[in-house]
């Protein structure tokens, strides 16, 4: 969905497109790629990818509030390749292993 908005996000920040909870609860409409990320180098029109999880037809009208944009501070990091990682309680346990020993 094209929003008609163009923004310039400062370096060190990112724009994150979140669903609106009321729209999800009442209509089954949410942001498909939540959280959608807008990086500080982007200068095009902001778009929102929506999905309808209900079986009901849903119409979007001009000026409808379909998502929310939140600006968060982000951190630039430098990756360092290593031969092994330090140990942790979780180790390499995959999905569903958080907190299990």
Short mmCIF file of N, CA, C and O in Angstrom, two decimals:
data_model
loop_
_atom_site.label_atom_id
_atom_site.label_comp_id
_atom_site.label_asym_id
_atom_site.label_seq_id
_atom_site.Cartn_x
_atom_site.Cartn_y
_atom_site.Cartn_z
N UNK A 1 0.86 -1.17 0.00
CA UNK A 1 0.00 0.00 0.00
C UNK A 1 0.90 1.22 0.00
O UNK A 1 1.71 1.40 0.91
N UNK A 2 0.80 2.05 -1.00
CA UNK A 2 1.57 3.30 -1.04
C UNK A 2 0.97 4.28 -0.03
O UNK A 2 -0.24 4.40 0.09
N UNK A 3 1.85 4.97 0.70
CA UNK A 3 1.37 5.89 1.74
C UNK A 3 1.38 7.35 1.32
O UNK A 3 0.77 8.18 1.99
N UNK A 4 2.11 7.67 0.27
CA UNK A 4 2.23 9.06 -0.13
C UNK A 4 3.28 9.82 0.68
O UNK A 4 3.46 11.01 0.50
N UNK A 5 3.98 9.12 1.57
CA UNK A 5 4.97 9.75 2.45
C UNK A 5 6.38 9.41 2.01
O UNK A 5 6.68 8.26 1.69
N UNK A 6 7.25 10.40 2.04
CA UNK A 6 8.68 10.20 1.88
C UNK A 6 9.34 10.81 3.10
O UNK A 6 8.96 11.89 3.54
N UNK A 7 10.31 10.09 3.66
CA UNK A 7 10.98 10.58 4.86
C UNK A 7 12.49 10.40 4.71
O UNK A 7 12.94 9.58 3.91
N UNK A 8 13.25 11.19 5.46
CA UNK A 8 14.70 11.05 5.51
C UNK A 8 15.06 10.72 6.95
O UNK A 8 15.00 11.58 7.82
N UNK A 9 15.41 9.48 7.19
CA UNK A 9 15.76 9.04 8.54
C UNK A 9 17.25 9.29 8.75
O UNK A 9 18.07 8.91 7.90
N UNK A 10 17.63 9.91 9.85
CA UNK A 10 19.05 10.20 10.09
C UNK A 10 19.87 8.92 10.27
O UNK A 10 19.36 7.90 10.75
N UNK A 11 21.14 8.99 9.94
CA UNK A 11 22.07 7.88 10.16
C UNK A 11 22.08 7.55 11.65
O UNK A 11 22.00 8.44 12.49
N UNK A 12 22.12 6.26 11.95
CA UNK A 12 22.09 5.83 13.35
C UNK A 12 20.68 5.53 13.83
O UNK A 12 20.48 5.16 14.98
N UNK A 13 19.70 5.66 12.94
CA UNK A 13 18.31 5.37 13.26
C UNK A 13 17.71 4.52 12.14
O UNK A 13 18.22 4.47 11.04
N UNK A 14 16.60 3.89 12.44
CA UNK A 14 15.88 3.12 11.43
C UNK A 14 14.38 3.31 11.65
O UNK A 14 13.93 3.54 12.78
N UNK A 15 13.64 3.24 10.58
CA UNK A 15 12.18 3.30 10.67
C UNK A 15 11.63 1.88 10.66
O UNK A 15 12.04 1.07 9.83
N UNK A 16 10.73 1.58 11.57
CA UNK A 16 10.18 0.23 11.68
C UNK A 16 8.66 0.31 11.58
O UNK A 16 8.01 1.00 12.35
N UNK A 17 8.12 -0.39 10.58
CA UNK A 17 6.68 -0.38 10.32
C UNK A 17 6.04 -1.51 11.12
O UNK A 17 6.35 -2.68 10.90
N UNK A 18 5.18 -1.14 12.04
CA UNK A 18 4.51 -2.09 12.92
C UNK A 18 3.02 -2.16 12.58
O UNK A 18 2.43 -1.19 12.13
N UNK A 19 2.39 -3.30 12.88
CA UNK A 19 0.94 -3.41 12.70
C UNK A 19 0.20 -2.54 13.71
O UNK A 19 0.76 -2.18 14.74
N UNK A 20 -1.04 -2.26 13.43
CA UNK A 20 -1.93 -1.61 14.40
C UNK A 20 -2.72 -2.72 15.09
O UNK A 20 -3.39 -3.51 14.44
N UNK A 21 -2.65 -2.76 16.40
CA UNK A 21 -3.25 -3.88 17.13
C UNK A 21 -4.77 -3.94 16.95
O UNK A 21 -5.33 -5.02 16.83
N UNK A 22 -5.44 -2.80 16.92
CA UNK A 22 -6.88 -2.79 16.74
C UNK A 22 -7.30 -3.34 15.39
O UNK A 22 -8.29 -4.08 15.28
N UNK A 23 -6.56 -3.00 14.36
CA UNK A 23 -6.86 -3.49 13.01
C UNK A 23 -6.66 -5.01 12.94
O UNK A 23 -7.45 -5.73 12.34
N UNK A 24 -5.63 -5.49 13.61
CA UNK A 24 -5.38 -6.93 13.64
C UNK A 24 -6.47 -7.65 14.42
O UNK A 24 -6.99 -8.68 13.99
N UNK A 25 -6.83 -7.11 15.57
CA UNK A 25 -7.83 -7.73 16.44
C UNK A 25 -9.22 -7.73 15.80
O UNK A 25 -9.89 -8.75 15.75
N UNK A 26 -9.63 -6.59 15.30
CA UNK A 26 -11.00 -6.44 14.79
C UNK A 26 -11.19 -6.96 13.37
O UNK A 26 -12.26 -7.46 13.03
N UNK A 27 -10.15 -6.84 12.53
CA UNK A 27 -10.31 -7.15 11.10
C UNK A 27 -9.41 -8.27 10.60
O UNK A 27 -9.57 -8.73 9.47
N UNK A 28 -8.41 -8.68 11.38
CA UNK A 28 -7.48 -9.70 10.91
C UNK A 28 -6.45 -9.18 9.93
O UNK A 28 -5.83 -9.95 9.20
N UNK A 29 -6.27 -7.86 9.90
CA UNK A 29 -5.32 -7.22 8.97
C UNK A 29 -4.05 -6.88 9.74
O UNK A 29 -4.10 -6.25 10.79
N UNK A 30 -2.91 -7.28 9.19
CA UNK A 30 -1.64 -6.99 9.86
C UNK A 30 -0.56 -6.74 8.82
O UNK A 30 -0.76 -6.96 7.62
N UNK A 31 0.59 -6.29 9.28
CA UNK A 31 1.74 -6.06 8.41
C UNK A 31 2.41 -7.42 8.14
O UNK A 31 2.77 -8.11 9.08
N UNK A 32 2.53 -7.78 6.88
CA UNK A 32 3.04 -9.09 6.52
C UNK A 32 4.50 -9.27 6.93
O UNK A 32 4.87 -10.29 7.47
N UNK A 33 5.32 -8.29 6.69
CA UNK A 33 6.75 -8.42 6.99
C UNK A 33 7.12 -7.68 8.28
O UNK A 33 8.17 -7.06 8.37
N UNK A 34 6.23 -7.75 9.28
CA UNK A 34 6.49 -7.01 10.52
C UNK A 34 7.76 -7.53 11.17
O UNK A 34 7.95 -8.72 11.25
N UNK A 35 8.60 -6.74 11.58
CA UNK A 35 8.63 -5.30 11.41
C UNK A 35 9.27 -4.97 10.06
O UNK A 35 10.37 -5.44 9.80
N UNK A 36 8.59 -4.16 9.28
CA UNK A 36 9.19 -3.69 8.05
C UNK A 36 10.25 -2.66 8.40
O UNK A 36 10.04 -1.83 9.27
N UNK A 37 11.39 -2.70 7.75
CA UNK A 37 12.51 -1.82 8.11
C UNK A 37 12.76 -0.82 6.99
O UNK A 37 12.86 -1.18 5.83
N UNK A 38 12.89 0.45 7.39
CA UNK A 38 13.28 1.51 6.46
C UNK A 38 14.63 2.01 6.92
O UNK A 38 14.76 2.55 8.02
N UNK A 39 15.64 1.82 6.09
CA UNK A 39 16.98 2.22 6.50
C UNK A 39 17.21 3.71 6.21
O UNK A 39 16.47 4.31 5.43
N UNK A 40 18.23 4.30 6.84
CA UNK A 40 18.44 5.74 6.70
C UNK A 40 18.83 6.20 5.30
O UNK A 40 18.72 7.38 5.00
N UNK A 41 19.24 5.30 4.43
CA UNK A 41 19.60 5.69 3.08
C UNK A 41 18.44 5.73 2.11
O UNK A 41 18.56 6.22 0.99
N UNK A 42 17.27 5.24 2.52
CA UNK A 42 16.11 5.16 1.62
C UNK A 42 15.43 6.51 1.49
O UNK A 42 15.18 7.19 2.49
N UNK A 43 15.11 6.90 0.27
CA UNK A 43 14.43 8.18 0.03
C UNK A 43 13.16 8.03 -0.80
O UNK A 43 12.57 9.02 -1.20
N UNK A 44 12.72 6.83 -1.06
CA UNK A 44 11.50 6.62 -1.85
C UNK A 44 10.26 6.70 -0.99
O UNK A 44 10.30 6.95 0.22
N UNK A 45 9.14 6.45 -1.63
CA UNK A 45 7.85 6.48 -0.93
C UNK A 45 7.74 5.30 0.02
O UNK A 45 8.09 4.17 -0.31
N UNK A 46 7.24 5.57 1.22
CA UNK A 46 7.04 4.51 2.21
C UNK A 46 5.84 3.68 1.79
O UNK A 46 4.78 4.21 1.47
N UNK A 47 6.03 2.36 1.79
CA UNK A 47 4.95 1.44 1.48
C UNK A 47 4.73 0.49 2.64
O UNK A 47 5.62 0.29 3.48
N UNK A 48 3.55 -0.08 2.71
CA UNK A 48 3.20 -1.02 3.77
C UNK A 48 2.66 -2.29 3.11
O UNK A 48 1.74 -2.21 2.29
N UNK A 49 3.22 -3.44 3.48
CA UNK A 49 2.74 -4.71 2.96
C UNK A 49 1.76 -5.29 3.98
O UNK A 49 2.15 -5.60 5.10
N UNK A 50 0.50 -5.39 3.61
CA UNK A 50 -0.53 -5.90 4.50
C UNK A 50 -0.98 -7.29 4.09
O UNK A 50 -0.88 -7.66 2.91
N UNK A 51 -1.50 -8.03 5.06
CA UNK A 51 -2.10 -9.33 4.78
C UNK A 51 -3.42 -9.41 5.54
O UNK A 51 -3.53 -8.91 6.66
N UNK A 52 -4.41 -10.01 4.90
CA UNK A 52 -5.72 -10.19 5.51
C UNK A 52 -5.84 -11.65 5.96
O UNK A 52 -5.92 -12.56 5.15
N UNK A 53 -5.82 -11.86 7.27
CA UNK A 53 -5.92 -13.21 7.82
C UNK A 53 -7.37 -13.66 8.02
O UNK A 53 -7.60 -14.76 8.50
N UNK A 54 -8.31 -12.81 7.67
CA UNK A 54 -9.71 -13.18 7.82
C UNK A 54 -10.25 -13.66 6.48
O UNK A 54 -9.57 -13.58 5.46
N UNK A 55 -11.47 -14.13 6.48
CA UNK A 55 -12.15 -14.50 5.24
C UNK A 55 -13.02 -13.37 4.72
O UNK A 55 -13.74 -13.55 3.74
N UNK A 56 -12.97 -12.22 5.38
CA UNK A 56 -13.80 -11.07 5.01
C UNK A 56 -13.05 -10.12 4.10
O UNK A 56 -11.85 -9.87 4.29
N UNK A 57 -13.74 -9.55 3.15
CA UNK A 57 -13.16 -8.54 2.28
C UNK A 57 -12.90 -7.29 3.11
O UNK A 57 -13.69 -6.94 3.99
N UNK A 58 -11.79 -6.62 2.86
CA UNK A 58 -11.45 -5.41 3.61
C UNK A 58 -11.02 -4.33 2.63
O UNK A 58 -10.19 -4.56 1.75
N UNK A 59 -11.60 -3.16 2.76
CA UNK A 59 -11.30 -2.03 1.89
C UNK A 59 -10.48 -1.00 2.65
O UNK A 59 -10.82 -0.65 3.78
N UNK A 60 -9.44 -0.52 2.01
CA UNK A 60 -8.63 0.55 2.59
C UNK A 60 -8.97 1.84 1.87
O UNK A 60 -8.94 1.91 0.64
N UNK A 61 -9.30 2.86 2.65
CA UNK A 61 -9.66 4.15 2.11
C UNK A 61 -8.56 5.17 2.40
O UNK A 61 -7.77 4.99 3.33
N UNK A 62 -8.52 6.23 1.61
CA UNK A 62 -7.56 7.30 1.83
C UNK A 62 -7.68 7.79 3.27
O UNK A 62 -8.78 7.93 3.80
N UNK A 63 -6.54 8.02 3.91
CA UNK A 63 -6.41 8.51 5.29
C UNK A 63 -6.70 7.45 6.35
O UNK A 63 -6.72 7.77 7.54
N UNK A 64 -6.95 6.19 5.96
CA UNK A 64 -7.08 5.13 6.97
C UNK A 64 -5.72 4.91 7.63
O UNK A 64 -4.68 4.99 6.97
N UNK A 65 -5.74 4.63 8.91
CA UNK A 65 -4.51 4.32 9.63
C UNK A 65 -4.31 2.80 9.55
O UNK A 65 -5.03 2.04 10.18
N UNK A 66 -3.31 2.39 8.74
CA UNK A 66 -3.12 0.96 8.46
C UNK A 66 -1.90 0.37 9.14
O UNK A 66 -1.73 -0.85 9.17
N UNK A 67 -1.01 1.20 9.64
CA UNK A 67 0.23 0.74 10.28
C UNK A 67 0.77 1.90 11.10
O UNK A 67 0.22 3.01 11.07
N UNK A 68 1.84 1.63 11.83
CA UNK A 68 2.48 2.71 12.57
C UNK A 68 3.98 2.64 12.35
O UNK A 68 4.56 1.57 12.30
N UNK A 69 4.58 3.81 12.19
CA UNK A 69 6.02 3.90 11.97
C UNK A 69 6.68 4.39 13.25
O UNK A 69 6.30 5.43 13.80
N UNK A 70 7.63 3.63 13.72
CA UNK A 70 8.37 4.00 14.92
C UNK A 70 9.84 4.11 14.55
O UNK A 70 10.38 3.23 13.87
N UNK A 71 10.47 5.19 14.98
CA UNK A 71 11.88 5.41 14.72
C UNK A 71 12.67 4.92 15.93
O UNK A 71 12.42 5.35 17.05
N UNK A 72 13.60 4.00 15.69
CA UNK A 72 14.44 3.46 16.76
C UNK A 72 15.90 3.79 16.47
O UNK A 72 16.32 3.84 15.31
N UNK A 73 16.66 3.99 17.52
CA UNK A 73 18.11 4.11 17.38
C UNK A 73 18.66 2.75 16.98
O UNK A 73 18.20 1.73 17.47
N UNK A 74 19.58 2.73 16.06
CA UNK A 74 20.22 1.49 15.62
C UNK A 74 21.73 1.63 15.82
O UNK A 74 22.24 2.72 16.02
N UNK A 75 22.41 0.52 15.76
CA UNK A 75 23.84 0.51 15.98
C UNK A 75 24.54 -0.09 14.78
O UNK A 75 24.13 -1.13 14.27
N UNK A 76 25.58 0.58 14.32
CA UNK A 76 26.40 0.03 13.25
C UNK A 76 27.49 -0.81 13.91
O UNK A 76 28.12 -0.38 14.88
N UNK A 77 27.69 -2.01 13.41
CA UNK A 77 28.70 -2.89 13.99
C UNK A 77 29.67 -3.33 12.92
O UNK A 77 29.38 -3.27 11.72
N UNK A 78 30.83 -3.76 13.36
CA UNK A 78 31.79 -4.35 12.46
C UNK A 78 31.86 -5.84 12.80
O UNK A 78 32.03 -6.21 13.96
N UNK A 79 31.68 -6.68 11.78
CA UNK A 79 31.72 -8.12 11.98
C UNK A 79 33.16 -8.58 12.07
O UNK A 79 34.04 -8.07 11.38
N UNK A 80 33.42 -9.55 12.92
CA UNK A 80 34.74 -10.13 13.07
C UNK A 80 34.61 -11.64 12.94
O UNK A 80 33.86 -12.27 13.69
N UNK A 81 35.30 -12.21 11.99
CA UNK A 81 35.25 -13.66 11.79
C UNK A 81 36.16 -14.34 12.83
O UNK A 81 37.29 -13.91 13.05
N UNK A 82 35.62 -15.37 13.48
CA UNK A 82 36.38 -16.12 14.48
C UNK A 82 36.27 -17.61 14.19
O UNK A 82 35.36 -18.05 13.49
N UNK A 83 37.18 -18.38 14.76
CA UNK A 83 37.15 -19.83 14.56
C UNK A 83 36.16 -20.52 15.49
O UNK A 83 35.63 -21.57 15.18
N UNK A 84 35.90 -19.92 16.67
CA UNK A 84 34.92 -20.50 17.60
C UNK A 84 34.32 -19.39 18.44
O UNK A 84 34.88 -18.30 18.57
N UNK A 85 33.16 -19.70 19.02
CA UNK A 85 32.45 -18.73 19.85
C UNK A 85 32.62 -19.07 21.32
O UNK A 85 32.89 -20.22 21.67
N UNK A 86 32.42 -18.07 22.17
CA UNK A 86 32.46 -18.32 23.60
C UNK A 86 31.25 -19.17 24.00
O UNK A 86 30.23 -19.17 23.32
N UNK A 87 31.37 -19.91 25.10
CA UNK A 87 30.29 -20.76 25.59
C UNK A 87 29.16 -19.92 26.20
O UNK A 87 29.39 -18.79 26.66
N UNK A 88 27.96 -20.47 26.20
CA UNK A 88 26.81 -19.84 26.86
C UNK A 88 25.93 -20.94 27.45
O UNK A 88 26.10 -22.12 27.12
N UNK A 89 25.00 -20.56 28.32
CA UNK A 89 24.09 -21.55 28.90
C UNK A 89 23.27 -22.26 27.83
O UNK A 89 23.00 -23.44 27.91
N UNK A 90 22.84 -21.53 26.85
CA UNK A 90 21.99 -22.11 25.80
C UNK A 90 22.80 -22.94 24.81
O UNK A 90 22.30 -23.87 24.21
N UNK A 91 24.03 -22.54 24.58
CA UNK A 91 24.92 -23.21 23.64
C UNK A 91 24.34 -23.13 22.23
O UNK A 91 23.90 -22.06 21.82
N UNK A 92 24.29 -24.25 21.51
CA UNK A 92 23.80 -24.21 20.13
C UNK A 92 22.41 -24.82 19.99
O UNK A 92 21.98 -25.19 18.90
N UNK A 93 21.67 -24.91 21.12
CA UNK A 93 20.29 -25.41 21.07
C UNK A 93 19.45 -24.51 20.19
O UNK A 93 19.50 -23.30 20.31
N UNK A 94 18.69 -25.09 19.31
CA UNK A 94 17.89 -24.32 18.35
C UNK A 94 16.54 -23.89 18.91
O UNK A 94 16.39 -23.68 20.11
N UNK A 95 15.55 -23.83 18.06
CA UNK A 95 14.20 -23.41 18.43
C UNK A 95 13.70 -24.23 19.61
O UNK A 95 13.84 -25.44 19.64
N UNK A 96 13.10 -23.56 20.58
CA UNK A 96 12.50 -24.25 21.72
C UNK A 96 13.49 -24.63 22.82
O UNK A 96 13.13 -25.32 23.75
N UNK A 97 14.73 -24.17 22.72
CA UNK A 97 15.73 -24.55 23.72
C UNK A 97 16.05 -23.43 24.71
O UNK A 97 16.91 -23.59 25.55
N UNK A 98 15.40 -22.29 24.62
CA UNK A 98 15.70 -21.20 25.53
C UNK A 98 15.40 -21.61 26.96
O UNK A 98 14.32 -22.07 27.28
N UNK A 99 16.39 -21.46 27.82
CA UNK A 99 16.20 -21.76 29.24
C UNK A 99 16.37 -23.22 29.60
O UNK A 99 16.36 -23.57 30.76
N UNK A 100 16.53 -24.11 28.65
CA UNK A 100 16.73 -25.52 28.95
C UNK A 100 18.22 -25.81 29.08
O UNK A 100 19.03 -25.30 28.33
N UNK A 101 18.56 -26.64 30.01
CA UNK A 101 19.98 -26.97 30.25
C UNK A 101 20.31 -28.33 29.66
O UNK A 101 19.57 -29.21 29.65
#
